[in-house]
Amino acid sequence: MSDQSNDPIVEQFRNQITDTDLAILEAINKRITTVRKLHAYKAEQGYDAVDPAREDWLTQYLQRCNKGPLSNDEVAVLWRSIIDSTLREVARLRDA
């Protein structure tokens, strides 16, 4: 197997992937911050923090908007993971 560590094309793709990963991380952190604010408002109003119907709607909406190559099944899996992670982090921050 040849050494790819000095290949400029490999390095360029890796840099693009890293930039994308950083954008994803920033977006997830922004999502957590926004959900945290929403949950605080809902608590003040006496609303339930979690709305499963909204979560289902969001997943279906994202699947309809999906242009691929990510499959709609994977959109559902990914978004369930993001929603669950968001709720865990919001709870952690609330309890801290």
mmCIF file of C-alpha atoms in Angstrom:
data_model
loop_
_atom_site.group_PDB
_atom_site.id
_atom_site.type_symbol
_atom_site.label_atom_id
_atom_site.label_comp_id
_atom_site.label_asym_id
_atom_site.label_seq_id
_atom_site.Cartn_x
_atom_site.Cartn_y
_atom_site.Cartn_z
ATOM 1 C CA MET A 1 0.000 0.000 0.000
ATOM 2 C CA SER A 2 1.364 3.402 -0.923
ATOM 3 C CA ASP A 3 1.924 6.261 1.510
ATOM 4 C CA GLN A 4 -0.887 8.798 1.298
ATOM 5 C CA SER A 5 0.384 11.151 3.995
ATOM 6 C CA ASN A 6 2.064 13.478 1.499
ATOM 7 C CA ASP A 7 -0.608 13.388 -1.198
ATOM 8 C CA PRO A 8 -1.929 16.967 -1.656
ATOM 9 C CA ILE A 9 -5.271 15.745 -3.017
ATOM 10 C CA VAL A 10 -5.838 13.547 0.044
ATOM 11 C CA GLU A 11 -4.876 16.505 2.253
ATOM 12 C CA GLN A 12 -7.288 18.799 0.392
ATOM 13 C CA PHE A 13 -10.199 16.383 0.858
ATOM 14 C CA ARG A 14 -9.313 15.900 4.511
ATOM 15 C CA ASN A 15 -9.280 19.658 5.051
ATOM 16 C CA GLN A 16 -12.706 19.945 3.414
ATOM 17 C CA ILE A 17 -14.021 17.166 5.649
ATOM 18 C CA THR A 18 -12.593 18.852 8.744
ATOM 19 C CA ASP A 19 -14.190 22.166 7.759
ATOM 20 C CA THR A 20 -17.530 20.406 7.277
ATOM 21 C CA ASP A 21 -17.177 18.610 10.611
ATOM 22 C CA LEU A 22 -16.517 21.926 12.359
ATOM 23 C CA ALA A 23 -19.625 23.425 10.743
ATOM 24 C CA ILE A 24 -21.686 20.430 11.899
ATOM 25 C CA LEU A 25 -20.319 20.787 15.435
ATOM 26 C CA GLU A 26 -21.132 24.506 15.470
ATOM 27 C CA ALA A 27 -24.662 23.801 14.213
ATOM 28 C CA ILE A 28 -25.261 21.136 16.876
ATOM 29 C CA ASN A 29 -24.024 23.452 19.624
ATOM 30 C CA LYS A 30 -26.320 26.183 18.291
ATOM 31 C CA ARG A 31 -29.188 23.690 18.299
ATOM 32 C CA ILE A 32 -28.500 22.783 21.932
ATOM 33 C CA THR A 33 -28.420 26.463 22.931
ATOM 34 C CA THR A 34 -31.713 27.149 21.142
ATOM 35 C CA VAL A 35 -33.460 24.078 22.571
ATOM 36 C CA ARG A 36 -32.231 25.061 26.037
ATOM 37 C CA LYS A 37 -33.877 28.486 25.631
ATOM 38 C CA LEU A 38 -37.051 26.879 24.318
ATOM 39 C CA HIS A 39 -37.222 24.486 27.270
ATOM 40 C CA ALA A 40 -36.764 27.375 29.707
ATOM 41 C CA TYR A 41 -39.632 29.245 28.058
ATOM 42 C CA LYS A 42 -41.816 26.129 28.045
ATOM 43 C CA ALA A 43 -41.118 25.599 31.757
ATOM 44 C CA GLU A 44 -42.229 29.179 32.485
ATOM 45 C CA GLN A 45 -45.446 28.588 30.543
ATOM 46 C CA GLY A 46 -46.130 25.180 32.097
ATOM 47 C CA TYR A 47 -45.720 23.350 28.781
ATOM 48 C CA ASP A 48 -44.215 19.906 28.358
ATOM 49 C CA ALA A 49 -40.554 20.198 27.399
ATOM 50 C CA VAL A 50 -40.626 17.400 24.835
ATOM 51 C CA ASP A 51 -43.077 17.227 21.940
ATOM 52 C CA PRO A 52 -42.860 13.824 20.212
ATOM 53 C CA ALA A 53 -45.246 14.938 17.460
ATOM 54 C CA ARG A 54 -42.937 17.861 16.636
ATOM 55 C CA GLU A 55 -39.921 15.531 16.606
ATOM 56 C CA ASP A 56 -41.730 13.207 14.185
ATOM 57 C CA TRP A 57 -42.758 16.147 12.012
ATOM 58 C CA LEU A 58 -39.176 17.442 11.941
ATOM 59 C CA THR A 59 -37.775 14.083 10.890
ATOM 60 C CA GLN A 60 -40.357 13.716 8.124
ATOM 61 C CA TYR A 61 -39.760 17.300 6.990
ATOM 62 C CA LEU A 62 -36.014 16.731 6.818
ATOM 63 C CA GLN A 63 -36.568 13.538 4.849
ATOM 64 C CA ARG A 64 -38.707 15.453 2.347
ATOM 65 C CA CYS A 65 -35.989 18.117 2.048
ATOM 66 C CA ASN A 66 -33.189 15.584 1.751
ATOM 67 C CA LYS A 67 -31.439 15.669 -1.620
ATOM 68 C CA GLY A 68 -29.007 12.858 -0.812
ATOM 69 C CA PRO A 69 -26.766 11.048 -1.054
ATOM 70 C CA LEU A 70 -27.805 10.356 2.570
ATOM 71 C CA SER A 71 -30.768 7.971 2.480
ATOM 72 C CA ASN A 72 -34.013 8.958 4.167
ATOM 73 C CA ASP A 73 -33.644 5.988 6.516
ATOM 74 C CA GLU A 74 -30.289 7.371 7.628
ATOM 75 C CA VAL A 75 -31.812 10.859 7.988
ATOM 76 C CA ALA A 76 -34.226 9.356 10.512
ATOM 77 C CA VAL A 77 -31.442 7.519 12.361
ATOM 78 C CA LEU A 78 -29.183 10.574 12.383
ATOM 79 C CA TRP A 79 -31.891 12.944 13.534
ATOM 80 C CA ARG A 80 -33.044 10.621 16.312
ATOM 81 C CA SER A 81 -29.447 10.610 17.531
ATOM 82 C CA ILE A 82 -29.170 14.403 17.305
ATOM 83 C CA ILE A 83 -32.482 14.908 19.116
ATOM 84 C CA ASP A 84 -31.512 12.455 21.862
ATOM 85 C CA SER A 85 -28.065 14.048 22.279
ATOM 86 C CA THR A 86 -29.621 17.500 22.386
ATOM 87 C CA LEU A 87 -32.069 16.472 25.111
ATOM 88 C CA ARG A 88 -29.299 14.850 27.175
ATOM 89 C CA GLU A 89 -27.118 17.956 26.902
ATOM 90 C CA VAL A 90 -29.980 20.325 27.742
ATOM 91 C CA ALA A 91 -30.757 18.198 30.825
ATOM 92 C CA ARG A 92 -27.074 18.151 31.798
ATOM 93 C CA LEU A 93 -26.830 21.922 31.505
ATOM 94 C CA ARG A 94 -30.064 22.403 33.432
ATOM 95 C CA ASP A 95 -28.847 20.169 36.252
ATOM 96 C CA ALA A 96 -25.355 21.656 36.388
#
